[in-house]
mmCIF file with all atom_site columns, C-alpha atoms in Angstrom:
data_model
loop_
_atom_site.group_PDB
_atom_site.id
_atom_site.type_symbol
_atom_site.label_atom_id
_atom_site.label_alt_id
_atom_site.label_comp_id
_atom_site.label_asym_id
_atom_site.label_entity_id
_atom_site.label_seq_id
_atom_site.pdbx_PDB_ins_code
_atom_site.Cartn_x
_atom_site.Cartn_y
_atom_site.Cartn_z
_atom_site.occupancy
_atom_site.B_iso_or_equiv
_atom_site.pdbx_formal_charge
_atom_site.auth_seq_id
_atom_site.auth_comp_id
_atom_site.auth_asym_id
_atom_site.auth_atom_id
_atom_site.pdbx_PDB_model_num
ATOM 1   C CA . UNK A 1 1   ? -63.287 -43.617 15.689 1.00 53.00 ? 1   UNK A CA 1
ATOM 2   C CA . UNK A 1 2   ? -65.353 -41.279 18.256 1.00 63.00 ? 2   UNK A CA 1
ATOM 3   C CA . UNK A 1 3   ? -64.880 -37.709 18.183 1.00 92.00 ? 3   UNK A CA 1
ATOM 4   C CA . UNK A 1 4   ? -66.715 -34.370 17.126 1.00 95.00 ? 4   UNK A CA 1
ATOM 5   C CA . UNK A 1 5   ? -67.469 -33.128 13.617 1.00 96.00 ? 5   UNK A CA 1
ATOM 6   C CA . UNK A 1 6   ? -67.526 -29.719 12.574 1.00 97.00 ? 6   UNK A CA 1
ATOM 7   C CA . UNK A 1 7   ? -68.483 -28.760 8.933  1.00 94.00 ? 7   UNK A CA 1
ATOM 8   C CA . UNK A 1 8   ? -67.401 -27.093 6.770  1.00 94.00 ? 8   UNK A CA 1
ATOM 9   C CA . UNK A 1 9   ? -64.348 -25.842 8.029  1.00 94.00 ? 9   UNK A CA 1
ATOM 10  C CA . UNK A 1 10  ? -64.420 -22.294 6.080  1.00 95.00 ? 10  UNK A CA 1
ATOM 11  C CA . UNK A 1 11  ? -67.413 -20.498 5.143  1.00 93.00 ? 11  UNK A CA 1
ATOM 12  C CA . UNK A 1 12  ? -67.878 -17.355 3.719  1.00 92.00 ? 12  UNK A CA 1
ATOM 13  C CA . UNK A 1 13  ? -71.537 -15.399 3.987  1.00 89.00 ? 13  UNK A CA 1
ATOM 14  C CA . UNK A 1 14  ? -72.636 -12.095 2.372  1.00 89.00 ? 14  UNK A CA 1
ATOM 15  C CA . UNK A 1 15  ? -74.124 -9.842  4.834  1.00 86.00 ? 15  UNK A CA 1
ATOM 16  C CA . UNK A 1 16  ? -77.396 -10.425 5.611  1.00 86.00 ? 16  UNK A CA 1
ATOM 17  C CA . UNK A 1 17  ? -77.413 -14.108 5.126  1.00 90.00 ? 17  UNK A CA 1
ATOM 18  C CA . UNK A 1 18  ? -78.085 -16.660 7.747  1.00 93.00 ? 18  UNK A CA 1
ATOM 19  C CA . UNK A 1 19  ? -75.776 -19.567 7.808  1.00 94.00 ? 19  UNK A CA 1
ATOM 20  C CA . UNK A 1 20  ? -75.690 -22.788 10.170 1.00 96.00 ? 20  UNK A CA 1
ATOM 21  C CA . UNK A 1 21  ? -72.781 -24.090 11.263 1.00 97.00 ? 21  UNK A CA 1
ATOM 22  C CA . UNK A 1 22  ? -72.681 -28.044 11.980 1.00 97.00 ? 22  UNK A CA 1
ATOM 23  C CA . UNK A 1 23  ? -71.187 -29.833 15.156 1.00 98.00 ? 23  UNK A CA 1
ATOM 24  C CA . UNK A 1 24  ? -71.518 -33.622 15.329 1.00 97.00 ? 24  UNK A CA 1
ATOM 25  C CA . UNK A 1 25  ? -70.424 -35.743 17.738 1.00 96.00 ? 25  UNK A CA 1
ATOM 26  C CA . UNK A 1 26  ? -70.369 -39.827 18.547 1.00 95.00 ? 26  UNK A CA 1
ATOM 27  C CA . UNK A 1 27  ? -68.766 -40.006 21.865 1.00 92.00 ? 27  UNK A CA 1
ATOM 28  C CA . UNK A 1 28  ? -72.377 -40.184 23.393 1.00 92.00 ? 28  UNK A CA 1
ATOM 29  C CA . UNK A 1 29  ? -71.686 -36.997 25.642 1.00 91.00 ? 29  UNK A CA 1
ATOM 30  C CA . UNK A 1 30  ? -74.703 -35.020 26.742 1.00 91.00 ? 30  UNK A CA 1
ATOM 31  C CA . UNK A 1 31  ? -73.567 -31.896 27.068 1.00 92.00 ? 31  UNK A CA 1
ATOM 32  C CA . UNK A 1 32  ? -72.650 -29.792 24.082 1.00 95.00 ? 32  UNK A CA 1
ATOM 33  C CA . UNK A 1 33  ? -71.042 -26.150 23.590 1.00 95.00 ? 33  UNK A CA 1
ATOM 34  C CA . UNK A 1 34  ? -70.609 -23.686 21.125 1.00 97.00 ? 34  UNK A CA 1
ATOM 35  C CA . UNK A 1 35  ? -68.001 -20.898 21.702 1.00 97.00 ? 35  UNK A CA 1
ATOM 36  C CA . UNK A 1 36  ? -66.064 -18.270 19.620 1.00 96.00 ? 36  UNK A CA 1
ATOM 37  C CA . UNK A 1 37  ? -62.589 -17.938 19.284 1.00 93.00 ? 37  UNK A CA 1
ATOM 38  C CA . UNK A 1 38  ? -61.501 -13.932 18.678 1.00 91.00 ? 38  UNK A CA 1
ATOM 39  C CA . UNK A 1 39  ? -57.685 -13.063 18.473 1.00 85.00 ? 39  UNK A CA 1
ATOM 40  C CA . UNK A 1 40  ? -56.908 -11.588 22.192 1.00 83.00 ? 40  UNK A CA 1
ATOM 41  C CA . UNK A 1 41  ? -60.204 -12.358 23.802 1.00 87.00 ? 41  UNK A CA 1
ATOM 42  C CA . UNK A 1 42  ? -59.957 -16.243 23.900 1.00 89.00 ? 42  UNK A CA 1
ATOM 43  C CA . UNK A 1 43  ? -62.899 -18.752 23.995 1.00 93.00 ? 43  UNK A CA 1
ATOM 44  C CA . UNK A 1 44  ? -66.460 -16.927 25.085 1.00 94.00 ? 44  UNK A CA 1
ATOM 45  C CA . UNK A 1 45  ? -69.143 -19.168 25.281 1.00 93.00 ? 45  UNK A CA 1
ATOM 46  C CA . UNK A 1 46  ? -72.292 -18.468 22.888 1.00 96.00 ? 46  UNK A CA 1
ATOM 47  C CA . UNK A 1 47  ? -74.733 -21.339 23.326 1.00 96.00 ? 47  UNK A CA 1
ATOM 48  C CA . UNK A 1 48  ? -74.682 -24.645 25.282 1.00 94.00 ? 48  UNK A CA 1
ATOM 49  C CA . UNK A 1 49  ? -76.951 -27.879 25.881 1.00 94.00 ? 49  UNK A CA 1
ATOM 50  C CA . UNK A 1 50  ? -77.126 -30.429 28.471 1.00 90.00 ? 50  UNK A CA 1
ATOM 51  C CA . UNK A 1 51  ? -79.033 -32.818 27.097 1.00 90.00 ? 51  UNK A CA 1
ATOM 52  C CA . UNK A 1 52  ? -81.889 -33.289 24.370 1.00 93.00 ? 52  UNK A CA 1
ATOM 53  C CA . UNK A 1 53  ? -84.373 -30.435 23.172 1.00 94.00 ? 53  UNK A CA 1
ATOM 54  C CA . UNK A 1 54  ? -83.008 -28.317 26.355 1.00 93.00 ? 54  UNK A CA 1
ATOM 55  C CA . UNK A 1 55  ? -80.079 -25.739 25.685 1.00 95.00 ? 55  UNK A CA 1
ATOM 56  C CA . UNK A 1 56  ? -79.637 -21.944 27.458 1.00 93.00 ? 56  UNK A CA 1
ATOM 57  C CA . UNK A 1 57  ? -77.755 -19.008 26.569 1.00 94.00 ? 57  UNK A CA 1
ATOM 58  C CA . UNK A 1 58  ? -73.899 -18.238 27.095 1.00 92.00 ? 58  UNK A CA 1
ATOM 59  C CA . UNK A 1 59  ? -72.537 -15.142 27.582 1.00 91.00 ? 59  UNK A CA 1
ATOM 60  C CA . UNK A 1 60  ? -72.555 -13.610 23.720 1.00 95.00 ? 60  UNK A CA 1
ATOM 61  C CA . UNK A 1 61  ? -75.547 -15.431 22.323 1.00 96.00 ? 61  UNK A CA 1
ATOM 62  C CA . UNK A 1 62  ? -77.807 -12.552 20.501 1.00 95.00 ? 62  UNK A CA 1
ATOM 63  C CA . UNK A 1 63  ? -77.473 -13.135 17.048 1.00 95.00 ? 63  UNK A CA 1
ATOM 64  C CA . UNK A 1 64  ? -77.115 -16.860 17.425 1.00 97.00 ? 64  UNK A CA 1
ATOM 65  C CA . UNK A 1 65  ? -79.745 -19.434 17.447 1.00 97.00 ? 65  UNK A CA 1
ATOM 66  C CA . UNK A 1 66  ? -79.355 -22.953 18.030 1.00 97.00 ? 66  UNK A CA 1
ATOM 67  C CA . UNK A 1 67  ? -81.026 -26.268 18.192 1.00 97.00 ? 67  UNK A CA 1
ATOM 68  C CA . UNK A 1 68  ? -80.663 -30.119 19.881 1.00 97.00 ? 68  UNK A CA 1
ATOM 69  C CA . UNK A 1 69  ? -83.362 -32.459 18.437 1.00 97.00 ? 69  UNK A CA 1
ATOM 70  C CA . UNK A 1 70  ? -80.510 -34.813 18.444 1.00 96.00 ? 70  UNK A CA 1
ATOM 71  C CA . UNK A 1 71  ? -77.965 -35.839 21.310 1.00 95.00 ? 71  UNK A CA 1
ATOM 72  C CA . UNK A 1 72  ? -75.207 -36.320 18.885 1.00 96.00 ? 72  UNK A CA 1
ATOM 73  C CA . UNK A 1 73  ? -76.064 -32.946 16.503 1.00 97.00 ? 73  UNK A CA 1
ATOM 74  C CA . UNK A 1 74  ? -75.670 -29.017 17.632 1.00 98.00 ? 74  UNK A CA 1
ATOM 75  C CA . UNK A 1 75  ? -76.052 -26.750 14.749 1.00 98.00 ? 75  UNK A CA 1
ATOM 76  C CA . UNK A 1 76  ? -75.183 -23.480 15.386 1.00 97.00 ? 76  UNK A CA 1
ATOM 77  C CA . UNK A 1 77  ? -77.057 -20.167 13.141 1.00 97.00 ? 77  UNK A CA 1
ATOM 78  C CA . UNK A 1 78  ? -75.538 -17.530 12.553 1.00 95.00 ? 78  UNK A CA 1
ATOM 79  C CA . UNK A 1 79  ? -78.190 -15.013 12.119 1.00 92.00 ? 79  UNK A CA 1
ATOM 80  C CA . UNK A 1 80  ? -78.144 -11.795 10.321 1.00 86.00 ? 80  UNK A CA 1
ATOM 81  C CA . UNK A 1 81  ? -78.684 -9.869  13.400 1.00 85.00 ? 81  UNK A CA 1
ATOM 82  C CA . UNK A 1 82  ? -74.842 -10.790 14.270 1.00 86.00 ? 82  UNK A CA 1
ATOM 83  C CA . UNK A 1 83  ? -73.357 -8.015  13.961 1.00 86.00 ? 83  UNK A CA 1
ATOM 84  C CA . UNK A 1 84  ? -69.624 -9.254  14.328 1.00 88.00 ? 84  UNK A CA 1
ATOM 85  C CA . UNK A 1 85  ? -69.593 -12.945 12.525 1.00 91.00 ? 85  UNK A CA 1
ATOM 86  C CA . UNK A 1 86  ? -66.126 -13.124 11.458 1.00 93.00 ? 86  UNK A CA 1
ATOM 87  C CA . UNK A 1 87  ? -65.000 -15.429 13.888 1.00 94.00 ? 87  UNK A CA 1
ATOM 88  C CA . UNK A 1 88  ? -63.695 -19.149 14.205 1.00 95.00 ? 88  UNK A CA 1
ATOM 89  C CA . UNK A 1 89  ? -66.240 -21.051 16.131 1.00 97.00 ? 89  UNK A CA 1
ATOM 90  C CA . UNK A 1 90  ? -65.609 -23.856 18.222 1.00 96.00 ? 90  UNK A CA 1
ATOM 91  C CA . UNK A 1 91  ? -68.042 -26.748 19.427 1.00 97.00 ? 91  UNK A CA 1
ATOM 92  C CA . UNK A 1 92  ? -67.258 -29.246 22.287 1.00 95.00 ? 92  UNK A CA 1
ATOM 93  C CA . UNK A 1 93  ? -68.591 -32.067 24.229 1.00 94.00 ? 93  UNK A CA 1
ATOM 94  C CA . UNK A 1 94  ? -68.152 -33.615 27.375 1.00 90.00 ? 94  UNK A CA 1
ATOM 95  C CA . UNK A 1 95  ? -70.030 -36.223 29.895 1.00 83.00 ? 95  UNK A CA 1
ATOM 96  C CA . UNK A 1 96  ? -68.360 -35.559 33.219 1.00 71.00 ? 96  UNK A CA 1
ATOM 97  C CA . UNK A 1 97  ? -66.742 -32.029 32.421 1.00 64.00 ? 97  UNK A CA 1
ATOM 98  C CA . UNK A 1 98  ? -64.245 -32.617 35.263 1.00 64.00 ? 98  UNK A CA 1
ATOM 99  C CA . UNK A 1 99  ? -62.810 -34.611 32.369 1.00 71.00 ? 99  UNK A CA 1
ATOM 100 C CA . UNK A 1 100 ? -62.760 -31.542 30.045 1.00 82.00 ? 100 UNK A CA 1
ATOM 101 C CA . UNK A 1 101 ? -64.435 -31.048 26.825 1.00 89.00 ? 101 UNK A CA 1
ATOM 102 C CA . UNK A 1 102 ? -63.410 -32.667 23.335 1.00 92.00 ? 102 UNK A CA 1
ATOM 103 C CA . UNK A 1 103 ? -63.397 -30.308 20.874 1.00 94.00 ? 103 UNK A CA 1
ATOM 104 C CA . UNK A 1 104 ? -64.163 -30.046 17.349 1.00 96.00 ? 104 UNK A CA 1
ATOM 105 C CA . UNK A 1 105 ? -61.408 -28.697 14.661 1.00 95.00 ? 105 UNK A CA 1
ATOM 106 C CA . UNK A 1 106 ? -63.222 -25.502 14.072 1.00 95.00 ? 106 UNK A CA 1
ATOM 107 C CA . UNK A 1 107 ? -65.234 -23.557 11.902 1.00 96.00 ? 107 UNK A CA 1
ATOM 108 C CA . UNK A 1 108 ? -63.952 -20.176 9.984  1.00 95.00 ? 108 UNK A CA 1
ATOM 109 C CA . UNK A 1 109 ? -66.817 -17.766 9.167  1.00 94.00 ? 109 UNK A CA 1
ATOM 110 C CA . UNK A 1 110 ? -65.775 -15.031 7.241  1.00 93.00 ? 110 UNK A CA 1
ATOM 111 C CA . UNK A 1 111 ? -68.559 -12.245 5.714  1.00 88.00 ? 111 UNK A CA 1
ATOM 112 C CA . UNK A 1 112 ? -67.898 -10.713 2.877  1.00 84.00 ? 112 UNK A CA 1
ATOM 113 C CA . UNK B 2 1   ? -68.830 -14.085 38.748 1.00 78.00 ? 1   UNK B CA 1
ATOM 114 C CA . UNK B 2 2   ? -66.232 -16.564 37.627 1.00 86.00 ? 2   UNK B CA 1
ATOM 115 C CA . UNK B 2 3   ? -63.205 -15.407 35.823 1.00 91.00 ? 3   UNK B CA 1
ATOM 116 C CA . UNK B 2 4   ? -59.775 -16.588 34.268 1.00 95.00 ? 4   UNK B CA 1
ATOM 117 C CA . UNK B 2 5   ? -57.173 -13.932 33.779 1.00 96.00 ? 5   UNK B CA 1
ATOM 118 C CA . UNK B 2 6   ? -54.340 -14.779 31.626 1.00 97.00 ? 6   UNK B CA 1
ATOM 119 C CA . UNK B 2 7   ? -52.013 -11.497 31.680 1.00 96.00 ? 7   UNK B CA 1
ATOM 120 C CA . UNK B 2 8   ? -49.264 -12.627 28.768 1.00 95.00 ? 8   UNK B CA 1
ATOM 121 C CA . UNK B 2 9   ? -50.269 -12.362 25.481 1.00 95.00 ? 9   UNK B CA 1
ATOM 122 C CA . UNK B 2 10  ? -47.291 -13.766 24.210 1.00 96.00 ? 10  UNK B CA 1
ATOM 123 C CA . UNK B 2 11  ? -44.333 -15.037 26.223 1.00 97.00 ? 11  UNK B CA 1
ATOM 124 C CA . UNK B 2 12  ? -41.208 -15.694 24.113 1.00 97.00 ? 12  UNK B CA 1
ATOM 125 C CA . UNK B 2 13  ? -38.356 -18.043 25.578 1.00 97.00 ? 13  UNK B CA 1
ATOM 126 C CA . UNK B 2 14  ? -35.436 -19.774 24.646 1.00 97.00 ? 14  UNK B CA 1
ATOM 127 C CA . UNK B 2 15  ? -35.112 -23.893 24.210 1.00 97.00 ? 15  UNK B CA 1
ATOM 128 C CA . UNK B 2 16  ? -34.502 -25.139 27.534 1.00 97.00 ? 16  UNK B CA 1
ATOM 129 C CA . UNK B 2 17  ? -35.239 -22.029 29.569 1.00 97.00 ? 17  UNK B CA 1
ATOM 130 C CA . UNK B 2 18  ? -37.711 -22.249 32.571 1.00 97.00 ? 18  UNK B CA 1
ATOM 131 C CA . UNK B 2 19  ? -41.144 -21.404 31.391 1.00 97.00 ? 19  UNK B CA 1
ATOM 132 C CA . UNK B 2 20  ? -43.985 -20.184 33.846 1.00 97.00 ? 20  UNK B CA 1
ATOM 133 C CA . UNK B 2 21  ? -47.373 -19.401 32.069 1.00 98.00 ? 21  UNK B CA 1
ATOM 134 C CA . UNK B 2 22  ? -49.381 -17.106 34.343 1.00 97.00 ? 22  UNK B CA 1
ATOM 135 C CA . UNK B 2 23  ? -52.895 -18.241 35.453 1.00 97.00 ? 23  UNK B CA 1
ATOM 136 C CA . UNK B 2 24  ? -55.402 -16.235 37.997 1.00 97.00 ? 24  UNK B CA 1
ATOM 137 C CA . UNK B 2 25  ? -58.737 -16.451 38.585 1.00 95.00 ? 25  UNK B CA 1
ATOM 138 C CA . UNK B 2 26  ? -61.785 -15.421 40.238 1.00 93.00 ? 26  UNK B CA 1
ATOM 139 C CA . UNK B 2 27  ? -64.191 -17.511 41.902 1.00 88.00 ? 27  UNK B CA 1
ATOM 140 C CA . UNK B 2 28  ? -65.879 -17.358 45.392 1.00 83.00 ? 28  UNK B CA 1
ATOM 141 C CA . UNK B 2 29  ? -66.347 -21.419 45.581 1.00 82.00 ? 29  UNK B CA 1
ATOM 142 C CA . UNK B 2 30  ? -64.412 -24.439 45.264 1.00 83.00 ? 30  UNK B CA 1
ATOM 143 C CA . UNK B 2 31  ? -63.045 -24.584 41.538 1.00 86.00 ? 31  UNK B CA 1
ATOM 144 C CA . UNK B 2 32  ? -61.678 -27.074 39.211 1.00 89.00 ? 32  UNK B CA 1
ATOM 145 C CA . UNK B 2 33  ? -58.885 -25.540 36.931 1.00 92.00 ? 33  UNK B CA 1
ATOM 146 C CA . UNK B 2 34  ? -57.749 -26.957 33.499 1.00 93.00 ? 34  UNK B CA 1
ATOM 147 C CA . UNK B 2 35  ? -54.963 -25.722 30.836 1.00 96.00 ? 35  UNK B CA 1
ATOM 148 C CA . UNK B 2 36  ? -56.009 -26.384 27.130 1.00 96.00 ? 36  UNK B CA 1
ATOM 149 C CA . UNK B 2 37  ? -53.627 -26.208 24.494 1.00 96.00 ? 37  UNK B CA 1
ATOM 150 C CA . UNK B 2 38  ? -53.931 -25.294 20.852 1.00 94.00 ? 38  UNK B CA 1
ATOM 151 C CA . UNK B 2 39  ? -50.912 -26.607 18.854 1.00 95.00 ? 39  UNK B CA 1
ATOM 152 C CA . UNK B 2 40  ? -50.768 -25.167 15.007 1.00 92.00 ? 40  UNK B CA 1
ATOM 153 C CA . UNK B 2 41  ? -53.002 -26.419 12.733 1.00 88.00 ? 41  UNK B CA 1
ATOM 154 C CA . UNK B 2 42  ? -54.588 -29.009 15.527 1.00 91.00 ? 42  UNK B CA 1
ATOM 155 C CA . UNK B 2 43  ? -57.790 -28.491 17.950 1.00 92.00 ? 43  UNK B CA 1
ATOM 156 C CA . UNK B 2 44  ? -57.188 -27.571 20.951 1.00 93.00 ? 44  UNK B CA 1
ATOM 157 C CA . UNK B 2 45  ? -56.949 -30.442 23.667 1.00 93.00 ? 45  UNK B CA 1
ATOM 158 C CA . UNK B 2 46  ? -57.095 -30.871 27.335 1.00 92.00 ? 46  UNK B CA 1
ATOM 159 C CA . UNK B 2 47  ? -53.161 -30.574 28.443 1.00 94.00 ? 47  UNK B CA 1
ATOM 160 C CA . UNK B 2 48  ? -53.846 -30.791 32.257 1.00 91.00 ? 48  UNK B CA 1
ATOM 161 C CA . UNK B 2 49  ? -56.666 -30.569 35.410 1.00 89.00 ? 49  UNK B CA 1
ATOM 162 C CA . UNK B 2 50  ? -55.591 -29.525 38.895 1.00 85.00 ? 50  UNK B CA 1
ATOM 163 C CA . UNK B 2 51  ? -57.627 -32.372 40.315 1.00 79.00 ? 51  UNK B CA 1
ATOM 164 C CA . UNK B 2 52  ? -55.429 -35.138 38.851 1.00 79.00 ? 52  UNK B CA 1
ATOM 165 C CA . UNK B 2 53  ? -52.415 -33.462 40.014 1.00 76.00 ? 53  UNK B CA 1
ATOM 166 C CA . UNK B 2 54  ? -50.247 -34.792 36.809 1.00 81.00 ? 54  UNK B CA 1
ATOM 167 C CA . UNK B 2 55  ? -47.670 -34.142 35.211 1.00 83.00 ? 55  UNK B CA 1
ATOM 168 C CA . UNK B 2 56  ? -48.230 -34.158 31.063 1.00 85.00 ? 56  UNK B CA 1
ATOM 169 C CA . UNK B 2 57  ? -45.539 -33.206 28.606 1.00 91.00 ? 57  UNK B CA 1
ATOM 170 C CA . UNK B 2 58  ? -42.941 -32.060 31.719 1.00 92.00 ? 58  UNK B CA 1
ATOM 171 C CA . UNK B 2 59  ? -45.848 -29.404 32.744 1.00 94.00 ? 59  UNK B CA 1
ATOM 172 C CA . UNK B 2 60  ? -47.052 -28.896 35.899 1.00 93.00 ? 60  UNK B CA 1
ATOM 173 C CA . UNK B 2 61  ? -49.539 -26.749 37.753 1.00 94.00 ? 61  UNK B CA 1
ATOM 174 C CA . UNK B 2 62  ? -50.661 -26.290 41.295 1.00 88.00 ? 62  UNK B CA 1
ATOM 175 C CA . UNK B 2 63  ? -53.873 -24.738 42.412 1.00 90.00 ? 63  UNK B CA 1
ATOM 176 C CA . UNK B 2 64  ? -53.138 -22.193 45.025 1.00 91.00 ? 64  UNK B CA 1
ATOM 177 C CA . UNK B 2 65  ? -56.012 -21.043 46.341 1.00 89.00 ? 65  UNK B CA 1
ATOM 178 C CA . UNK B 2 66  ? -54.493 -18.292 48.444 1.00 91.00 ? 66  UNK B CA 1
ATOM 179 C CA . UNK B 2 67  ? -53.347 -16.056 45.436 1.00 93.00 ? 67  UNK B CA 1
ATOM 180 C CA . UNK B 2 68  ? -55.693 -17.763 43.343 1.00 94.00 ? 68  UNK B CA 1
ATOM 181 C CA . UNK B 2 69  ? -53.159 -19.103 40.869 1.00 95.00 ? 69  UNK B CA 1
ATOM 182 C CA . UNK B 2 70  ? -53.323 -22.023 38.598 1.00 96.00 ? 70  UNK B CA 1
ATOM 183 C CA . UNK B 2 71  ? -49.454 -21.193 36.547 1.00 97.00 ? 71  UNK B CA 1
ATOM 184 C CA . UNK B 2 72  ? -48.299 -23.326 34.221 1.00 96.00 ? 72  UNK B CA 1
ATOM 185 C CA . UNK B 2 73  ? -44.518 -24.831 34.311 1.00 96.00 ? 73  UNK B CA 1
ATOM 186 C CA . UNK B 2 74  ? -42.242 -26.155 32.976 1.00 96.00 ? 74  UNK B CA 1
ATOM 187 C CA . UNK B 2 75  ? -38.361 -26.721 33.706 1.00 96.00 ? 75  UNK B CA 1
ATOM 188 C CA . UNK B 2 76  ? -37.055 -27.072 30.460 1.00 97.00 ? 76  UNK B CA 1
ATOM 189 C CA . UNK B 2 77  ? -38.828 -25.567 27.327 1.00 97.00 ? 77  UNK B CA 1
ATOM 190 C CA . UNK B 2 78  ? -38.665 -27.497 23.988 1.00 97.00 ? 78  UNK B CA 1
ATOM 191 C CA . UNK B 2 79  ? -39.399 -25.965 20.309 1.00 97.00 ? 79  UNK B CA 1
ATOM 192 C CA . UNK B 2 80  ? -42.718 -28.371 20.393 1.00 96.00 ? 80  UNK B CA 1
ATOM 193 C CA . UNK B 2 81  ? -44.090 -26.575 23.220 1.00 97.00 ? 81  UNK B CA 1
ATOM 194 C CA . UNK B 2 82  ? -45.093 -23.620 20.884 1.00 98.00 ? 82  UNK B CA 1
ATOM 195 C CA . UNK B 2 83  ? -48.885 -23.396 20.905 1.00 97.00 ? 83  UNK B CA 1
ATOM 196 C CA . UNK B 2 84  ? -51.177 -21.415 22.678 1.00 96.00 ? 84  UNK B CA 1
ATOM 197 C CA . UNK B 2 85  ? -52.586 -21.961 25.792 1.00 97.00 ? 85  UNK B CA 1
ATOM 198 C CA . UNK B 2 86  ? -55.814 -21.525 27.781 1.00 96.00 ? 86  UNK B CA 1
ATOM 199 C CA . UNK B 2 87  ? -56.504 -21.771 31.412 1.00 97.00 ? 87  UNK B CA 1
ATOM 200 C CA . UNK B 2 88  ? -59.849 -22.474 31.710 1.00 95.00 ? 88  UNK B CA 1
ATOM 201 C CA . UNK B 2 89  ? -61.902 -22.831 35.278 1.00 93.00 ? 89  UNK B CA 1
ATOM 202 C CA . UNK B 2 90  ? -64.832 -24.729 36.266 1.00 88.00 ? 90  UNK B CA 1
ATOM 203 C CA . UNK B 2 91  ? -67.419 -23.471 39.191 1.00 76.00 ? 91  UNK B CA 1
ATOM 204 C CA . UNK B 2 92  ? -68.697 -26.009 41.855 1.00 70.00 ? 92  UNK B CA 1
ATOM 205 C CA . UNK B 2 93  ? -72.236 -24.461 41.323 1.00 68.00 ? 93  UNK B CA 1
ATOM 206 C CA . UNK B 2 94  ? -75.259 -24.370 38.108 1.00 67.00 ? 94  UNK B CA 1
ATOM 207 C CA . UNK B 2 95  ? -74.488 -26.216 34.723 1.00 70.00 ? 95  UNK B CA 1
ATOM 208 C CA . UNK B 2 96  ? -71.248 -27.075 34.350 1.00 74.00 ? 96  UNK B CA 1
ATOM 209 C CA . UNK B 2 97  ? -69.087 -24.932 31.985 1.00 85.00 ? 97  UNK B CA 1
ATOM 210 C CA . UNK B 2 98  ? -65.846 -23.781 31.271 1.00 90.00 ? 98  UNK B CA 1
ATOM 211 C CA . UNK B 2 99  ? -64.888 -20.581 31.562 1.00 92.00 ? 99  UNK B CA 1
ATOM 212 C CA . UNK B 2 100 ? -61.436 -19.624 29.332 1.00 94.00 ? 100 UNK B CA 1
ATOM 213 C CA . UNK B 2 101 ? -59.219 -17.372 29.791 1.00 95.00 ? 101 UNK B CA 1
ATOM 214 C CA . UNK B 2 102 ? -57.634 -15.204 26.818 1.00 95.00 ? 102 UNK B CA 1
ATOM 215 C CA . UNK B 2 103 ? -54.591 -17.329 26.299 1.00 95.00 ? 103 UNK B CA 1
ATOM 216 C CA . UNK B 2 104 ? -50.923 -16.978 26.386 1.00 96.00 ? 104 UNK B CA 1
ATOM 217 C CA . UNK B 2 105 ? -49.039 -17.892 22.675 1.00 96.00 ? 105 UNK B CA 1
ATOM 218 C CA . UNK B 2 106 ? -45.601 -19.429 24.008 1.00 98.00 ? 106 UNK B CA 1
ATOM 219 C CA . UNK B 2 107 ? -43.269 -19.363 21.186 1.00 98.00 ? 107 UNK B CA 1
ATOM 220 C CA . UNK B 2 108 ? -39.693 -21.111 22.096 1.00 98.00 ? 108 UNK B CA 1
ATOM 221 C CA . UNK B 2 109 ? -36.585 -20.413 19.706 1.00 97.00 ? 109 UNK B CA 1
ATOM 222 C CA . UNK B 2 110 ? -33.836 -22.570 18.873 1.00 94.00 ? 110 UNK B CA 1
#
C-alpha cells in the first residue's frame, strides 16, 4: 500500500533539545516537502528536496535542518535554535506536482 | 512573489445552502491552482486542480485570471463538507512548489 509515513505522530521536547521528525515515503516521488501547519496562518513551507542529497530552503527554515541520503526518507530537525516549535508539521511528496502532493498524517511537536 | 489569499477564516452555512469559498491570488505568470482539503482527524488531500476542470464532491472552481480568482462552489452544502480548506497555487517558473493559502474552516449545520 504506497503512501507517506510520518513518525511519531506526537512528540513532546524540553527546550533546548533537538528532535527529528521522520517522513517516509514509497510512492517513488522525487520531490519531497516539509511544511508547518499554525492555526490562522495555513501551510508555510520550511524545507524541500527534489531529488537525492540536493534539498534548498523554504520560506521559514532557520532553526530547521534537514537531510535526503535516501529518495524515499526526509527527516526533518528541529533544532534548538527554533524559537517557535510548537507546531504540527506536515511532509509531502509528489512526481509531477501538477498532480498535487500526497501528504503525510502529521506530526504534533509540542515543547514543554 | 506568489501569493494565495484566503479572506474567510471560517464560513458557517446551513445544509443545502449555496457555498462559495473565496480564493485570490497573486502571481505575474501562468499559474496552476489547487484546493486541498483537511477533513477531521484525516490528512489533508488534493480535492481539485483548475487544469482538469472537474467536478469532485459537487465542487467546482474556475480560474479567472482577470480578478485573479480560483473560488470554490458548491450548489448544495452537505454536513460532510465540514473540513477546512486550502487553496494552494503553483508558479510556471523555478522548482515546483505549492504555495497555500491560510484556509477557510466551512462548518455546515443541520
Amino acid at each position: 500500500d504506497g503512501g507517506i509515513t510520518q513518525s511519531p505522530k506526537y512528540l513532546f521536547r524540553k527546550e533546548g533539545q533537538n528532535v527529528t521528525l521522520s517522513c517516509e515515503q514509497n510512492l517513488n516521488h522525487d520531490a519531497m516537502y516539509w511544511y508547518r501547519q499554525d492555526p490562522g496562518q495555513g501551510l508555510r513551507l520550511i524545507y524541500y528536496s527534489q531529488i537525492v542529497n540536493d534539498f534548498q530552503k523554504g520560506d521559514i527554515a532557520e532553526g530547521y535542518s534537514v537531510s535526503r541520503e535516501k529518495k524515499e526518507s526526509f527527516p526533518l530537525t528541529v533544532t534548538s535554535a527554533q524559537k517557535n516549535p510548537t507546531a504540527f508539521y506536515l511532509c509531502a511528496s509528489s512526481n509531477q506536482i501538477s498532480y498535487g502532493y500526497t501528504f503525510g498524517s502529521g506530526t504534533r511537536l509540542t515543547v514543554v | 512573489a506568489q501569493r494565495v489569499t484566503q479572506p474567510e477564516k471560517l464560513l458557517s452555512v446551513f445544509k443545502g445552502a449555496p457555498v462559495e469559498l473565496k480564493c485570490n491570488y497573486s502571481y505575474s505568470g501562468s499559474p496552476e491552482l489547487f484546493w486541498y482539503v483537511q477533513y477531521s482527524r484525516q490528512r489533508l488531500q488534493l480535492l481539485l486542480r483548475h487544469i482538469s476542470r472537474e467536478s469532485i464532491k459537487g465542487f467546482t472552481a474556475d480560474l479567472n485570471k482577470g480578478e485573479t480568482s480560483f473560488h470554490l462552489k458548491k450548489p448544495f452544502a452537505q454536513e460532510e463538507d465540514s473540513a477546512m480548506y486550502y487553496c494552494a497555487l503553483k508558479g510556471d517558473t523555478g522548482f515546483q512548489k505549492l504555495v497555500f493559502g491560510t484556509g477557510t474552516r466551512l462548518l455546515v449545520s443541520p
